[in-house]
Amino acid sequence: MNWFPLYNSLRVAAVSSVIVFFTGIAAAYYIAKLPRLAKGILDVVLTLPLVLPPTVVGYLLLLVFGPRRVVGAWVLAQWGVKLTMQWWSAILAVTVVVFPLMYRTARGAFESFDETLAHAGRTLGLSNTYIFWRIRMPYCRQGILAGTVLAFARALGEYGATSMIAGYTPGKTATISTEVYQLWRTGDDAMAIRWVLVNIAISAAVLLAVNLLEKRGKRSVRKDV
Amino acid sequence: MALTVDIEKKLGDFHLSVSLETDHEVLALLGASGCGKSVTLQCIAGIETPDRGRIVLNGRTLFDSEKRINLAPQKRRVGYLFQQYALFPDMTVEQNILTGLRSKPKAERRALLEQKLRAFRLDGLEKRRPSQLSGGQQQRVALARILASEPEVLLLDEPFSALDSYLKWQVELELLDTLRDFGGDVLFVSHSRDEVCRMCRSVCVLSHGRSEGKQAVERLMDAPETVSAALLSGCKNYSRIERVDAHHARCLDWGVTLETSREIAPDIAYVGIRAHSLRGPEQSGRNLIPCRVERVINDAFSVIFMLSTPGGAAGRSLLRAEYPKEDRPDFRASDEISLSVRPEHVLPLAGGGL
């Protein structure tokens, strides 16, 4: 059995999750401070990929990054690199699809933060960076951790946008989800079942991890009381 | 060495206009809830920005709307004790106090921390989380943390409101010691005249966002000048008046004319009488108020009589008299009696607020 799709899925999901972790948190933090109108508009725009069909997201990405489109053509002319049909093209698709999950859970977590703690930190002379990383983030870690794991799980399973922008090239851009589709299409049931089982095993492990994290969080709270 | 505040701020319909000055002292800011006490502290600390005015601390301008100066909270050196203490929940006691020491060289921090732990009797609690501490311990950690950052002024926002009443007394005594050792200026925000009497020598009354001039606490208790000050000092009985002469007022709500020791200036619109200033029953004499006993209420160590004054204005003619239990007169509901009040206990009061 060729394990490339598993390896490729994991690296795409891992890189996307890291990108989304920082951009999602930054967006949640700064957008919360904007005036109401700007906040409302940005909120809709940033959450849209969550509700749009992944194929629509993929199509929109191709409109921008396709080799004959604005950005795609420019990068091709400058560096001779095609932005689509590479293994890392999938990162682009997965990041956009998964971003709203991280953004929304981080925003929910930040909204529950007691702003008095930040005020207290400032009057004590603490820098805003220190307050963010040492006070705000630990306070919100439950929500942010949950968002990260959810984002990772969703990233592993992304199919629609990925297949449009990275396609399916065995040993190059194949992921678990595109591999399963390909095996089904070619009637290779035995292999398809194997990959389905692998996929179920990974997803179950991730969900188990989420549950364990939540339980541990609860226990530490109870101990504090 | 002083804190001078003269600021204005509009918050929706609420207009804050505060002017006060501390001079090497613990100054109380006394006001009912929602009168703008906390916003005032937040403006001084730099958490809120006033619309107009200036704030000067020991010669340093913290805020000046004309010169466009607005120092960041980090640079103000203002210690702020929040109502719920605002301890960082994910840090231990030790880490919380160390946040106040971050401007110090690393080598000195440990020794300063030990010193604060000892001064605030926190030895043995270093590794605890705030949620594992009692209210009094939490306040000690918060104070230790604030004083570690060496502020030039302390702002205390209702420091006892988060405490159970049986803890309050001990914490109050400790805070008195802490403030004496601190030695700098302190602004003590409270809605309780009792706390203010025990903690402070001077007081500034804040009502509906407006500050009245600074005065000695004894003066607020003996001779409050406005209705809002009298209310905050615990005075229970008020009547609209018509001025007869410099020392006589016709009390419209009680239907009697009373003599006052203090002069009744032309802008005086009310008189007030404290519940324990009413004495009697009397058959004859000066300053008699005929009343009818409506209700008798037993308090812990006193008896309270709710009275109506038949000669007064409808709906506003209520009086409240309070006697120590051992001196209680034997009034029953619907008795007709007369009570007296000494002229020095009839307080002429300016201003509305009722």
Coordinates of C-alpha atoms in Angstrom, one line a residue:
Chain A
M1 CA 0.0 0.0 0.0
N2 CA 1.4 3.4 -1.0
W3 CA 1.1 5.7 2.0
F4 CA 1.7 8.9 0.1
P5 CA -1.9 10.2 0.4
L6 CA -1.8 9.9 4.2
Y7 CA 1.6 11.7 4.3
N8 CA 0.3 14.4 1.9
S9 CA -3.0 14.9 3.8
L10 CA -1.2 15.2 7.1
R11 CA 1.4 17.8 5.9
V12 CA -1.3 19.9 4.1
A13 CA -3.5 19.8 7.2
A14 CA -0.6 20.6 9.5
V15 CA 0.7 23.6 7.6
S16 CA -2.9 24.9 7.1
S17 CA -3.7 24.6 10.8
V18 CA -0.6 26.5 11.8
I19 CA -1.4 29.3 9.3
V20 CA -5.0 29.4 10.4
F21 CA -4.0 29.3 14.1
F22 CA -2.2 32.6 13.8
T23 CA -4.3 34.4 11.2
G24 CA -7.6 33.3 12.9
I25 CA -6.5 34.5 16.3
A26 CA -5.2 37.8 14.9
A27 CA -8.4 38.4 13.0
A28 CA -10.5 37.6 16.0
Y29 CA -8.5 39.9 18.2
Y30 CA -8.3 42.9 15.9
I31 CA -11.8 42.7 14.4
A32 CA -13.4 42.7 17.9
K33 CA -12.0 46.2 18.3
L34 CA -13.4 47.7 15.1
P35 CA -16.5 49.8 14.9
R36 CA -19.8 47.9 14.6
L37 CA -20.3 48.3 10.8
A38 CA -16.8 47.3 9.8
K39 CA -17.0 44.4 12.2
G40 CA -20.3 43.2 10.8
I41 CA -19.1 43.3 7.2
L42 CA -15.7 41.6 7.9
D43 CA -17.4 39.0 10.0
V44 CA -19.7 38.0 7.1
V45 CA -16.8 38.0 4.5
L46 CA -14.5 35.9 6.8
T47 CA -17.2 33.4 7.7
L48 CA -18.5 32.9 4.2
P49 CA -16.1 30.0 3.3
L50 CA -17.7 28.0 6.1
V51 CA -21.2 28.0 4.5
L52 CA -20.2 28.2 0.8
P53 CA -19.9 24.8 -1.0
P54 CA -16.2 24.0 -1.2
T55 CA -16.5 23.8 -5.0
V56 CA -17.5 27.5 -5.0
V57 CA -14.5 28.4 -2.9
G58 CA -12.3 26.3 -5.2
Y59 CA -13.8 28.1 -8.3
L60 CA -13.2 31.5 -6.7
L61 CA -9.6 30.6 -5.9
L62 CA -9.0 29.5 -9.5
L63 CA -10.4 32.8 -10.6
V64 CA -7.6 34.5 -8.7
F65 CA -4.7 32.0 -8.7
G66 CA -5.3 30.1 -12.0
P67 CA -2.4 30.3 -14.4
R68 CA -4.3 32.6 -16.8
R69 CA -5.7 34.8 -14.0
V70 CA -4.4 38.0 -12.4
V71 CA -2.2 36.7 -9.6
G72 CA -1.5 33.3 -11.1
A73 CA -0.3 34.7 -14.4
W74 CA 1.8 37.3 -12.7
V75 CA 3.6 34.8 -10.4
L76 CA 4.1 32.5 -13.5
A77 CA 5.7 35.4 -15.4
Q78 CA 7.8 36.5 -12.5
W79 CA 9.1 33.2 -11.1
G80 CA 7.9 30.6 -13.6
V81 CA 5.9 28.8 -10.9
K82 CA 2.4 27.6 -11.4
L83 CA 0.2 28.2 -8.3
T84 CA -2.2 25.3 -9.1
M85 CA -1.7 21.6 -9.4
Q86 CA 1.1 21.5 -6.8
W87 CA 0.9 19.6 -3.5
W88 CA 1.1 22.9 -1.7
S89 CA -1.8 24.4 -3.8
A90 CA -4.0 22.3 -1.5
I91 CA -2.8 24.4 1.5
L92 CA -4.3 27.5 -0.2
A93 CA -7.7 25.8 -0.5
V94 CA -7.7 24.1 2.9
T95 CA -6.6 27.3 4.7
V96 CA -9.4 29.3 3.2
V97 CA -12.1 26.7 3.9
V98 CA -10.9 26.1 7.5
F99 CA -10.1 29.7 8.5
P100 CA -13.7 30.5 9.6
L101 CA -13.7 27.6 12.1
M102 CA -10.6 29.0 13.9
Y103 CA -11.7 32.6 13.6
R104 CA -15.2 32.0 15.1
T105 CA -14.1 29.8 18.0
A106 CA -11.2 32.3 18.8
R107 CA -13.7 35.2 18.7
G108 CA -16.1 33.4 21.0
A109 CA -13.2 32.7 23.4
F110 CA -12.0 36.3 23.3
E111 CA -15.5 37.6 24.0
S112 CA -15.7 35.7 27.2
F113 CA -12.4 37.3 28.4
D114 CA -12.8 39.6 31.4
E115 CA -11.4 42.9 30.1
T116 CA -10.7 44.1 33.6
L117 CA -7.7 41.7 33.6
A118 CA -6.2 43.6 30.7
H119 CA -6.9 46.9 32.4
A120 CA -5.2 45.7 35.5
G121 CA -2.2 44.5 33.5
R122 CA -1.9 47.9 31.9
T123 CA -2.0 49.8 35.1
L124 CA 0.7 47.5 36.4
G125 CA 2.9 48.5 33.5
L126 CA 2.6 45.3 31.5
S127 CA 3.0 45.6 27.7
N128 CA 0.1 44.8 25.5
T129 CA 2.2 41.9 24.0
Y130 CA 2.7 40.4 27.5
I131 CA -1.0 40.8 28.3
F132 CA -2.0 39.1 25.1
W133 CA 0.3 36.0 25.4
R134 CA 0.5 35.6 29.2
I135 CA -3.0 36.7 30.3
R136 CA -5.5 36.7 27.5
M137 CA -4.4 33.5 25.7
P138 CA -4.1 31.3 28.8
Y139 CA -7.6 32.6 29.8
C140 CA -9.0 31.6 26.4
R141 CA -7.0 28.5 25.9
Q142 CA -9.9 26.0 26.0
G143 CA -11.7 27.7 23.2
I144 CA -8.6 28.3 21.1
L145 CA -7.4 24.7 21.5
A146 CA -10.8 23.3 20.6
G147 CA -10.8 25.6 17.5
T148 CA -7.4 24.4 16.4
V149 CA -8.2 20.7 16.7
L150 CA -11.5 21.2 14.9
A151 CA -9.7 23.2 12.2
F152 CA -7.1 20.4 11.8
A153 CA -9.8 17.7 11.6
R154 CA -11.7 19.6 9.0
A155 CA -8.4 20.3 7.1
L156 CA -7.8 16.5 6.9
G157 CA -11.1 15.9 5.3
E158 CA -11.2 18.8 2.8
Y159 CA -12.1 17.6 -0.7
G160 CA -14.0 20.0 -2.9
A161 CA -11.7 23.0 -3.1
T162 CA -8.6 20.8 -2.9
S163 CA -9.6 18.7 -5.9
M164 CA -10.2 21.8 -8.0
I165 CA -7.0 23.7 -7.2
A166 CA -4.5 20.8 -6.6
G167 CA -6.3 18.1 -8.7
Y168 CA -5.4 14.4 -8.3
T169 CA -1.9 13.4 -9.4
P170 CA -0.8 10.1 -7.7
G171 CA 2.3 10.5 -5.7
K172 CA 2.2 14.3 -6.1
T173 CA -1.1 15.9 -5.1
A174 CA -3.2 13.0 -3.9
T175 CA -4.7 13.3 -0.5
I176 CA -6.8 10.7 1.4
S177 CA -10.1 12.3 0.3
T178 CA -9.1 12.6 -3.4
E179 CA -7.6 9.1 -3.3
V180 CA -10.9 7.6 -2.1
Y181 CA -12.8 9.3 -4.8
Q182 CA -10.4 8.1 -7.4
L183 CA -10.4 4.5 -6.1
W184 CA -14.2 4.5 -6.1
R185 CA -14.3 5.9 -9.6
T186 CA -12.0 3.2 -10.9
G187 CA -13.9 0.5 -9.0
D188 CA -11.0 -0.5 -6.7
D189 CA -13.2 -1.3 -3.7
A190 CA -10.6 -3.2 -1.7
M191 CA -8.2 -0.2 -1.6
A192 CA -11.0 2.3 -1.1
I193 CA -12.2 0.4 2.0
R194 CA -8.6 0.5 3.4
W195 CA -8.4 4.2 3.0
V196 CA -11.9 4.7 4.4
L197 CA -10.8 2.8 7.5
V198 CA -7.6 4.8 7.8
N199 CA -9.6 8.0 7.5
I200 CA -12.1 6.9 10.2
A201 CA -9.3 5.9 12.5
I202 CA -7.6 9.3 12.2
S203 CA -10.9 11.2 12.7
A204 CA -11.8 9.1 15.7
A205 CA -8.4 9.7 17.3
V206 CA -8.8 13.5 16.8
L207 CA -12.3 13.5 18.3
L208 CA -11.0 11.4 21.2
A209 CA -8.2 14.0 21.7
V210 CA -10.8 16.8 21.8
N211 CA -12.8 14.9 24.4
L212 CA -9.8 14.2 26.6
L213 CA -8.7 17.9 26.4
E214 CA -12.1 19.0 27.5
K215 CA -12.2 16.6 30.4
R216 CA -8.8 17.7 31.6
G217 CA -9.9 21.3 31.4
K218 CA -12.9 20.6 33.5
R219 CA -11.0 18.7 36.1
S220 CA -8.5 21.5 36.5
V221 CA -11.3 23.9 37.0
R222 CA -13.0 21.7 39.6
K223 CA -9.7 21.4 41.5
D224 CA -9.4 25.2 41.6
V225 CA -12.8 25.6 43.2
Chain B
M1 CA 2.9 65.7 46.2
A2 CA -0.7 65.6 45.0
L3 CA -3.2 64.3 42.5
T4 CA -5.3 67.0 40.7
V5 CA -8.2 65.9 38.6
D6 CA -10.5 68.2 36.7
I7 CA -12.3 66.3 34.0
E8 CA -15.5 66.1 32.0
K9 CA -16.9 63.1 30.1
K10 CA -20.2 62.4 28.3
L11 CA -21.4 58.8 28.3
G12 CA -24.7 58.7 26.5
D13 CA -27.1 60.7 28.7
F14 CA -24.7 60.7 31.6
H15 CA -22.5 63.7 32.1
L16 CA -19.5 63.3 34.3
S17 CA -17.9 66.4 35.7
V18 CA -15.4 65.8 38.4
S19 CA -13.0 68.2 40.1
L20 CA -10.9 67.0 43.1
E21 CA -7.5 67.3 44.6
T22 CA -5.7 65.1 47.1
D23 CA -3.0 66.5 49.2
H24 CA -0.9 63.7 51.0
E25 CA -4.0 62.0 52.3
V26 CA -6.6 59.3 51.9
L27 CA -9.5 61.1 50.1
A28 CA -12.8 59.4 49.9
L29 CA -15.0 59.6 46.8
L30 CA -18.4 59.0 48.2
G31 CA -21.4 58.4 46.0
A32 CA -24.3 56.1 45.3
S33 CA -23.9 53.4 42.7
G34 CA -24.0 54.7 39.1
C35 CA -22.9 58.2 40.1
G36 CA -19.6 57.9 38.1
K37 CA -17.1 56.8 40.8
S38 CA -15.7 54.0 38.8
V39 CA -15.5 56.0 35.5
T40 CA -13.6 58.7 37.4
L41 CA -11.0 56.1 38.6
Q42 CA -10.8 54.7 35.1
C43 CA -10.1 58.1 33.6
I44 CA -7.3 58.7 36.2
A45 CA -5.8 55.3 35.4
G46 CA -6.0 55.9 31.6
I47 CA -8.5 53.1 30.9
E48 CA -11.1 55.6 29.9
T49 CA -10.4 58.9 28.1
P50 CA -12.1 62.1 29.4
D51 CA -13.6 64.5 26.8
R52 CA -12.0 67.6 28.4
G53 CA -9.8 68.6 31.3
R54 CA -6.6 67.6 32.9
I55 CA -5.1 65.1 35.4
V56 CA -1.8 65.9 37.1
L57 CA 0.0 63.6 39.4
N58 CA 2.9 65.0 41.5
G59 CA 3.7 67.6 38.8
R60 CA 3.5 65.1 35.9
T61 CA 0.7 65.7 33.5
L62 CA -1.1 62.4 32.8
F63 CA -3.8 63.9 30.7
D64 CA -4.4 67.3 29.2
S65 CA -7.0 67.7 26.5
E66 CA -5.7 71.2 25.5
K67 CA -2.1 70.1 25.2
R68 CA -3.1 66.8 23.8
I69 CA -1.3 64.8 26.4
N70 CA -2.7 61.3 27.2
L71 CA -0.2 59.0 28.8
A72 CA -0.7 55.2 28.4
P73 CA -1.9 53.4 31.6
Q74 CA 1.5 51.7 31.7
K75 CA 3.3 55.1 32.1
R76 CA 1.0 56.7 34.7
R77 CA 2.2 54.9 37.8
V78 CA -1.3 54.7 39.1
G79 CA -2.1 51.7 41.3
Y80 CA -5.7 50.5 40.7
L81 CA -7.4 48.0 43.1
F82 CA -10.4 46.7 41.2
Q83 CA -13.6 45.7 42.9
Q84 CA -13.1 42.0 42.2
Y85 CA -9.3 42.5 42.5
A86 CA -8.6 41.3 38.9
L87 CA -6.0 38.7 39.8
F88 CA -4.7 36.8 36.8
P89 CA -6.5 33.5 37.2
D90 CA -3.9 31.4 35.3
M91 CA -1.0 32.6 37.4
T92 CA 0.0 31.6 40.9
V93 CA 0.1 34.1 43.8
E94 CA 3.9 34.4 43.2
Q95 CA 3.5 35.0 39.4
N96 CA 0.8 37.5 40.0
I97 CA 3.0 39.6 42.3
L98 CA 6.0 39.2 39.9
T99 CA 4.0 40.9 37.2
G100 CA 4.2 44.1 39.3
L101 CA 8.0 43.7 39.5
R102 CA 8.8 43.4 35.8
S103 CA 10.3 46.8 35.5
K104 CA 12.9 45.8 38.1
P105 CA 16.2 44.1 37.2
K106 CA 15.9 40.3 37.2
A107 CA 18.3 39.8 40.0
E108 CA 16.3 41.9 42.4
R109 CA 12.9 40.5 41.7
R110 CA 13.2 37.4 43.9
A111 CA 14.2 39.4 47.0
L112 CA 11.4 42.0 46.4
L113 CA 8.9 39.2 46.0
E114 CA 9.9 37.6 49.3
Q115 CA 9.6 40.9 51.0
K116 CA 6.1 41.5 49.6
L117 CA 5.0 37.9 50.5
R118 CA 6.1 38.5 54.1
A119 CA 4.6 42.0 54.4
F120 CA 1.2 40.7 53.2
R121 CA 1.3 37.5 55.1
L122 CA 1.2 35.3 52.0
D123 CA 4.0 32.9 53.0
G124 CA 2.9 29.4 52.2
L125 CA 0.4 30.5 49.6
E126 CA 3.0 31.3 46.8
K127 CA 2.0 28.4 44.6
R128 CA -1.8 28.8 45.0
R129 CA -4.1 30.0 42.3
P130 CA -6.4 33.0 43.0
S131 CA -9.4 30.8 43.0
Q132 CA -8.0 28.8 45.9
L133 CA -7.8 31.9 48.1
S134 CA -10.3 33.5 50.4
G135 CA -11.5 37.0 49.6
G136 CA -9.3 38.6 52.1
Q137 CA -6.2 36.7 50.8
Q138 CA -7.1 37.8 47.3
Q139 CA -7.2 41.4 48.3
R140 CA -3.8 41.0 49.9
V141 CA -2.3 39.5 46.8
A142 CA -3.8 42.3 44.7
L143 CA -2.4 45.0 47.0
A144 CA 1.0 43.3 47.1
R145 CA 1.0 43.2 43.3
I146 CA 0.0 46.8 43.0
L147 CA 2.5 48.1 45.6
A148 CA 5.3 46.0 44.0
S149 CA 4.9 48.2 40.9
E150 CA 5.5 51.3 43.1
P151 CA 2.6 53.5 42.1
E152 CA 2.5 57.2 43.1
V153 CA -1.2 57.1 43.9
L154 CA -3.6 54.3 44.9
L155 CA -7.1 54.1 43.6
L156 CA -9.3 51.8 45.6
D157 CA -12.6 50.9 44.0
E158 CA -15.1 49.7 46.7
P159 CA -12.4 47.5 48.2
F160 CA -14.7 45.6 50.5
S161 CA -17.7 45.0 48.2
A162 CA -16.4 41.5 47.2
L163 CA -16.1 40.3 50.8
D164 CA -18.4 38.5 53.1
S165 CA -19.4 40.8 56.0
Y166 CA -17.6 38.7 58.6
L167 CA -14.4 39.1 56.7
K168 CA -14.8 42.8 56.2
W169 CA -13.6 44.1 59.5
Q170 CA -10.3 42.2 59.5
V171 CA -9.6 43.2 55.9
E172 CA -10.4 46.8 56.8
L173 CA -8.0 46.9 59.6
E174 CA -5.3 45.4 57.4
L175 CA -6.0 47.9 54.7
L176 CA -5.7 50.8 57.1
D177 CA -2.2 49.5 58.0
T178 CA -1.3 49.1 54.3
L179 CA -2.4 52.6 53.5
R180 CA -0.4 54.0 56.4
D181 CA 2.8 52.3 55.2
F182 CA 2.2 53.3 51.6
G183 CA 2.3 57.0 52.6
G184 CA 1.3 58.3 49.2
D185 CA -2.0 59.7 48.0
V186 CA -5.0 57.4 48.0
L187 CA -8.4 57.8 46.4
F188 CA -10.9 55.6 48.2
V189 CA -14.2 55.0 46.3
S190 CA -17.1 53.9 48.4
H191 CA -20.9 54.2 48.8
S192 CA -20.7 53.5 52.5
R193 CA -20.5 56.5 54.9
D194 CA -19.3 54.1 57.7
E195 CA -16.3 52.9 55.6
V196 CA -15.5 56.5 54.8
C197 CA -15.6 57.6 58.4
R198 CA -13.2 54.8 59.4
M199 CA -10.8 55.0 56.5
C200 CA -10.6 58.7 55.6
R201 CA -10.2 62.2 57.0
S202 CA -11.6 64.1 54.0
V203 CA -14.3 63.3 51.5
C204 CA -15.6 64.5 48.2
V205 CA -19.2 63.8 47.4
L206 CA -20.1 62.7 43.9
S207 CA -23.8 62.8 42.9
H208 CA -25.2 62.2 39.4
G209 CA -21.7 62.6 37.9
R210 CA -21.0 65.9 39.6
S211 CA -18.4 66.3 42.4
E212 CA -18.9 68.6 45.3
G213 CA -16.0 70.3 47.1
K214 CA -13.7 68.4 49.3
Q215 CA -14.5 68.6 53.0
A216 CA -13.6 67.0 56.3
V217 CA -15.5 63.8 57.0
E218 CA -16.7 65.1 60.4
R219 CA -18.2 68.1 58.6
L220 CA -20.1 65.8 56.2
M221 CA -21.5 64.0 59.2
D222 CA -22.2 67.1 61.4
A223 CA -23.3 69.6 58.9
P224 CA -23.8 68.3 55.3
E225 CA -24.5 71.2 53.0
T226 CA -26.5 69.6 50.2
V227 CA -29.3 67.0 50.0
S228 CA -27.1 64.6 48.1
A229 CA -24.3 64.9 50.8
A230 CA -26.9 64.4 53.6
L231 CA -28.4 61.3 51.8
L232 CA -24.9 59.8 51.6
S233 CA -24.2 60.7 55.2
G234 CA -27.2 58.6 56.1
C235 CA -29.7 61.3 56.9
K236 CA -33.2 59.8 56.6
N237 CA -35.7 62.7 56.9
Y238 CA -36.2 65.6 54.4
S239 CA -38.7 68.3 54.0
R240 CA -39.1 71.1 51.5
I241 CA -39.1 74.5 53.2
E242 CA -40.1 78.1 53.0
R243 CA -37.6 80.3 54.6
V244 CA -39.2 82.4 57.4
D245 CA -36.0 84.1 58.6
A246 CA -32.3 83.3 59.0
H247 CA -33.0 80.7 61.7
H248 CA -36.6 79.6 61.0
A249 CA -38.0 77.4 58.3
R250 CA -41.6 76.4 57.6
C251 CA -41.3 72.7 56.7
L252 CA -43.9 72.1 54.0
D253 CA -43.8 68.3 54.2
W254 CA -44.2 68.1 58.0
G255 CA -46.5 71.0 58.6
V256 CA -44.4 72.7 61.3
T257 CA -42.0 75.6 61.6
L258 CA -38.6 74.6 63.0
E259 CA -35.8 76.7 64.4
T260 CA -32.3 75.9 63.1
S261 CA -28.9 76.8 64.7
R262 CA -27.2 77.1 61.3
E263 CA -28.2 80.0 59.2
I264 CA -30.7 79.4 56.4
A265 CA -29.2 81.0 53.3
P266 CA -31.6 82.1 50.6
D267 CA -30.6 79.2 48.3
I268 CA -31.7 76.6 51.0
A269 CA -34.6 74.5 49.7
Y270 CA -34.7 71.7 52.2
V271 CA -34.0 70.7 55.8
G272 CA -32.9 67.3 57.0
I273 CA -33.2 65.6 60.3
R274 CA -31.3 62.4 61.2
A275 CA -33.5 59.5 62.5
H276 CA -31.7 59.5 65.9
S277 CA -32.0 63.3 66.3
L278 CA -35.8 63.0 66.9
R279 CA -36.5 62.7 70.6
G280 CA -39.5 62.6 72.9
P281 CA -42.3 62.1 73.5
E282 CA -42.6 65.8 74.7
Q283 CA -45.6 67.6 76.0
S284 CA -44.3 71.1 75.3
G285 CA -41.2 73.0 74.3
R286 CA -39.4 74.2 71.2
N287 CA -39.3 72.5 67.8
L288 CA -42.2 70.1 68.4
I289 CA -43.4 67.9 65.6
P290 CA -46.8 66.3 66.1
C291 CA -46.9 62.8 64.6
R292 CA -48.9 59.6 64.4
V293 CA -47.1 56.3 64.8
E294 CA -47.6 54.2 61.6
R295 CA -45.3 51.2 62.1
V296 CA -42.9 49.9 64.7
I297 CA -39.8 48.0 63.3
N298 CA -37.3 46.1 65.4
D299 CA -33.7 46.3 64.2
A300 CA -30.8 44.4 65.8
F301 CA -30.0 47.0 68.5
S302 CA -32.5 49.7 67.9
V303 CA -36.2 50.3 67.3
I304 CA -37.4 52.3 64.3
F305 CA -40.7 54.2 64.3
M306 CA -42.2 55.1 61.0
L307 CA -44.3 58.3 61.6
S308 CA -46.7 60.5 59.6
T309 CA -47.1 64.2 60.3
P310 CA -50.8 65.1 60.1
G311 CA -50.1 68.7 59.3
G312 CA -47.8 68.0 56.3
A313 CA -48.1 67.5 52.6
A314 CA -50.0 64.4 51.4
G315 CA -47.7 61.6 50.5
R316 CA -44.5 63.3 51.7
S317 CA -45.2 63.6 55.4
L318 CA -43.3 60.5 56.5
L319 CA -40.7 60.7 59.3
R320 CA -38.4 58.0 60.6
A321 CA -37.2 58.0 64.2
E322 CA -34.7 55.6 65.7
Y323 CA -34.1 54.8 69.4
P324 CA -31.6 52.5 71.0
K325 CA -33.4 49.4 72.3
E326 CA -32.8 50.1 75.9
D327 CA -34.2 53.6 75.6
R328 CA -37.2 52.7 73.5
P329 CA -40.4 54.7 74.3
D330 CA -43.5 52.6 74.4
F331 CA -45.1 53.8 71.2
R332 CA -47.8 51.7 69.6
A333 CA -49.2 51.9 66.1
S334 CA -51.7 54.8 65.6
D335 CA -50.6 56.6 68.9
E336 CA -50.6 60.4 68.5
I337 CA -47.4 61.9 69.9
S338 CA -45.1 64.8 69.7
L339 CA -41.4 64.6 69.1
S340 CA -38.8 67.3 69.4
V341 CA -35.6 68.1 67.6
R342 CA -32.8 70.4 68.8
P343 CA -32.1 73.4 66.6
E344 CA -28.5 72.3 65.9
H345 CA -29.9 69.0 64.6
V346 CA -32.1 70.6 61.9
L347 CA -29.8 70.7 58.9
P348 CA -30.4 73.3 56.2
L349 CA -29.7 71.8 52.8
A350 CA -29.2 73.2 49.4
G351 CA -29.9 71.6 46.1
G352 CA -32.3 69.0 44.6
G353 CA -31.7 65.4 44.3
L354 CA -35.0 64.3 45.9

